[in-house]
Amino acid sequence: MVSTPEVSTATCASGDVADDQPESPSERVNRRWNEILQETRVAQTGVQVLFGFLLSVAFTPLFRELGSFDRAVYIVTVVLAASATGALIAPVSIHRFLSGQRMKDEMVEVAARLMMCGLVLLALTIGCTLLLILRVVMVGWLSEVLAAGVMAWFVLCWFVLPLVLRRRSARRDRAFSTRT
């Protein structure tokens, strides 16, 4: 009896089966790795621009006028941005160190987790940056409410929606497998 390698169905970004061609485990891990690198490129650019902006803020005349709470928010924001930068650039470093070591499965798993960590840190960085800016340009509690509202929007778009879609897909897959 000849065994055949495990094959999964490849899907496009739209969720459609890609030409109905099966995807080998090797093809799947290569595709996932390439997707992570593309996602990393997008996220890295944003976090690096934001981090650069935040670093320059401390050297502006208005910074000297910030109260202790706003300075604390600034410090937390810079630390979050630095941490997000580290997490989002880490997959590149991992690839550089481990390329050719036949560890792509492990690299994909670790890089995916670092990307999720980096996205959480990036969302927090953006929320804190927004809070700081709104506190400078607005008086009163509205700045906190607006920053909290934007953070809720990020949680909804970046985390809740993908989890809802994943759950819906799993239910659809279970329903399909019980019918066949």
Short mmCIF file of N, CA, C and O in Angstrom, two decimals, residues 82-129:
data_model
loop_
_atom_site.label_atom_id
_atom_site.label_comp_id
_atom_site.label_asym_id
_atom_site.label_seq_id
_atom_site.Cartn_x
_atom_site.Cartn_y
_atom_site.Cartn_z
N ALA A 82 8.25 50.96 20.68
CA ALA A 82 9.52 50.23 20.56
C ALA A 82 9.26 48.72 20.63
O ALA A 82 9.85 47.95 19.85
N SER A 83 8.39 48.31 21.52
CA SER A 83 8.07 46.88 21.65
C SER A 83 7.37 46.36 20.40
O SER A 83 7.66 45.25 19.93
N ALA A 84 6.43 47.14 19.85
CA ALA A 84 5.75 46.75 18.62
C ALA A 84 6.74 46.63 17.48
O ALA A 84 6.69 45.69 16.68
N THR A 85 7.67 47.57 17.40
CA THR A 85 8.70 47.53 16.36
C THR A 85 9.51 46.24 16.47
O THR A 85 9.74 45.55 15.47
N GLY A 86 9.91 45.90 17.68
CA GLY A 86 10.67 44.66 17.89
C GLY A 86 9.90 43.43 17.47
O GLY A 86 10.43 42.55 16.79
N ALA A 87 8.64 43.36 17.87
CA ALA A 87 7.83 42.18 17.55
C ALA A 87 7.56 42.07 16.06
O ALA A 87 7.57 40.97 15.49
N LEU A 88 7.33 43.20 15.40
CA LEU A 88 6.98 43.17 13.98
C LEU A 88 8.19 42.98 13.07
O LEU A 88 8.04 42.54 11.94
N ILE A 89 9.38 43.31 13.56
CA ILE A 89 10.59 43.09 12.76
C ILE A 89 11.20 41.72 13.05
O ILE A 89 11.96 41.18 12.25
N ALA A 90 10.84 41.11 14.16
CA ALA A 90 11.40 39.82 14.55
C ALA A 90 11.29 38.74 13.49
O ALA A 90 12.25 37.97 13.31
N PRO A 91 10.18 38.61 12.74
CA PRO A 91 10.14 37.56 11.72
C PRO A 91 11.27 37.68 10.68
O PRO A 91 11.77 36.66 10.19
N VAL A 92 11.70 38.90 10.39
CA VAL A 92 12.81 39.09 9.45
C VAL A 92 14.10 38.54 10.06
O VAL A 92 14.87 37.84 9.40
N SER A 93 14.33 38.84 11.31
CA SER A 93 15.52 38.35 12.00
C SER A 93 15.49 36.82 12.10
O SER A 93 16.51 36.16 11.87
N ILE A 94 14.34 36.29 12.44
CA ILE A 94 14.19 34.84 12.53
C ILE A 94 14.52 34.20 11.19
O ILE A 94 15.26 33.21 11.12
N HIS A 95 14.00 34.79 10.14
CA HIS A 95 14.27 34.26 8.80
C HIS A 95 15.77 34.31 8.49
O HIS A 95 16.34 33.36 7.96
N ARG A 96 16.42 35.42 8.81
CA ARG A 96 17.85 35.57 8.54
C ARG A 96 18.66 34.53 9.29
O ARG A 96 19.58 33.93 8.75
N PHE A 97 18.34 34.31 10.56
CA PHE A 97 19.11 33.37 11.37
C PHE A 97 18.82 31.90 11.03
O PHE A 97 19.71 31.07 11.13
N LEU A 98 17.60 31.60 10.65
CA LEU A 98 17.20 30.21 10.50
C LEU A 98 16.99 29.76 9.06
O LEU A 98 16.66 28.59 8.83
N SER A 99 17.19 30.65 8.10
CA SER A 99 17.01 30.29 6.70
C SER A 99 17.93 29.13 6.34
O SER A 99 19.11 29.12 6.69
N GLY A 100 17.36 28.14 5.68
CA GLY A 100 18.14 26.98 5.26
C GLY A 100 18.29 25.91 6.33
O GLY A 100 18.95 24.91 6.10
N GLN A 101 17.69 26.11 7.49
CA GLN A 101 17.83 25.14 8.58
C GLN A 101 16.70 24.11 8.62
O GLN A 101 16.59 23.36 9.57
N ARG A 102 15.84 24.13 7.61
CA ARG A 102 14.70 23.20 7.53
C ARG A 102 13.79 23.34 8.75
O ARG A 102 13.35 22.36 9.35
N MET A 103 13.52 24.58 9.11
CA MET A 103 12.68 24.87 10.28
C MET A 103 11.51 25.77 9.91
O MET A 103 10.99 26.49 10.74
N LYS A 104 11.08 25.72 8.66
CA LYS A 104 10.07 26.67 8.21
C LYS A 104 8.76 26.54 8.98
O LYS A 104 8.12 27.54 9.28
N ASP A 105 8.35 25.32 9.31
CA ASP A 105 7.13 25.14 10.10
C ASP A 105 7.22 25.90 11.42
O ASP A 105 6.28 26.63 11.79
N GLU A 106 8.34 25.75 12.12
CA GLU A 106 8.53 26.44 13.39
C GLU A 106 8.62 27.96 13.19
O GLU A 106 8.07 28.73 13.97
N MET A 107 9.30 28.37 12.11
CA MET A 107 9.43 29.80 11.84
C MET A 107 8.07 30.42 11.58
O MET A 107 7.78 31.52 12.07
N VAL A 108 7.23 29.74 10.83
CA VAL A 108 5.89 30.26 10.53
C VAL A 108 5.08 30.39 11.81
O VAL A 108 4.43 31.42 12.04
N GLU A 109 5.14 29.39 12.65
CA GLU A 109 4.37 29.42 13.90
C GLU A 109 4.81 30.56 14.81
O GLU A 109 4.01 31.32 15.33
N VAL A 110 6.11 30.69 15.02
CA VAL A 110 6.65 31.75 15.89
C VAL A 110 6.39 33.13 15.28
O VAL A 110 5.99 34.06 15.97
N ALA A 111 6.63 33.26 13.98
CA ALA A 111 6.42 34.55 13.31
C ALA A 111 4.96 34.98 13.38
O ALA A 111 4.66 36.16 13.58
N ALA A 112 4.04 34.04 13.23
CA ALA A 112 2.61 34.37 13.32
C ALA A 112 2.27 34.88 14.72
O ALA A 112 1.52 35.85 14.87
N ARG A 113 2.83 34.27 15.74
CA ARG A 113 2.57 34.72 17.12
C ARG A 113 3.18 36.09 17.38
O ARG A 113 2.59 36.94 18.04
N LEU A 114 4.39 36.30 16.85
CA LEU A 114 5.01 37.62 17.00
C LEU A 114 4.22 38.69 16.28
O LEU A 114 4.10 39.82 16.77
N MET A 115 3.68 38.36 15.12
CA MET A 115 2.85 39.32 14.39
C MET A 115 1.61 39.69 15.20
O MET A 115 1.23 40.85 15.29
N MET A 116 0.97 38.71 15.81
CA MET A 116 -0.21 39.00 16.63
C MET A 116 0.18 39.87 17.83
O MET A 116 -0.51 40.83 18.15
N CYS A 117 1.27 39.54 18.47
CA CYS A 117 1.76 40.34 19.59
C CYS A 117 2.06 41.76 19.11
O CYS A 117 1.68 42.74 19.76
N GLY A 118 2.73 41.88 17.97
CA GLY A 118 3.05 43.19 17.41
C GLY A 118 1.82 44.00 17.08
O GLY A 118 1.78 45.21 17.29
N LEU A 119 0.78 43.33 16.57
CA LEU A 119 -0.46 44.04 16.26
C LEU A 119 -1.15 44.55 17.52
O LEU A 119 -1.68 45.67 17.53
N VAL A 120 -1.13 43.76 18.57
CA VAL A 120 -1.71 44.23 19.85
C VAL A 120 -0.92 45.44 20.35
O VAL A 120 -1.50 46.46 20.74
N LEU A 121 0.40 45.33 20.32
CA LEU A 121 1.24 46.46 20.77
C LEU A 121 1.05 47.68 19.88
O LEU A 121 1.01 48.82 20.37
N LEU A 122 0.90 47.47 18.57
CA LEU A 122 0.66 48.58 17.66
C LEU A 122 -0.67 49.26 17.94
O LEU A 122 -0.77 50.49 17.96
N ALA A 123 -1.71 48.47 18.17
CA ALA A 123 -3.02 49.05 18.49
C ALA A 123 -2.93 49.87 19.77
O ALA A 123 -3.46 50.99 19.85
N LEU A 124 -2.25 49.35 20.78
CA LEU A 124 -2.09 50.10 22.03
C LEU A 124 -1.27 51.37 21.80
O LEU A 124 -1.58 52.42 22.38
N THR A 125 -0.25 51.28 20.97
CA THR A 125 0.56 52.45 20.64
C THR A 125 -0.29 53.53 19.98
O THR A 125 -0.22 54.71 20.34
N ILE A 126 -1.09 53.12 19.01
CA ILE A 126 -1.95 54.08 18.32
C ILE A 126 -2.96 54.70 19.28
O ILE A 126 -3.19 55.91 19.27
N GLY A 127 -3.53 53.87 20.14
CA GLY A 127 -4.49 54.39 21.12
C GLY A 127 -3.86 55.39 22.06
O GLY A 127 -4.43 56.45 22.34
N CYS A 128 -2.68 55.08 22.56
CA CYS A 128 -1.98 56.01 23.47
C CYS A 128 -1.54 57.28 22.76
O CYS A 128 -1.62 58.37 23.32
N THR A 129 -1.09 57.13 21.50
CA THR A 129 -0.72 58.31 20.72
C THR A 129 -1.92 59.21 20.53
O THR A 129 -1.84 60.43 20.70
#
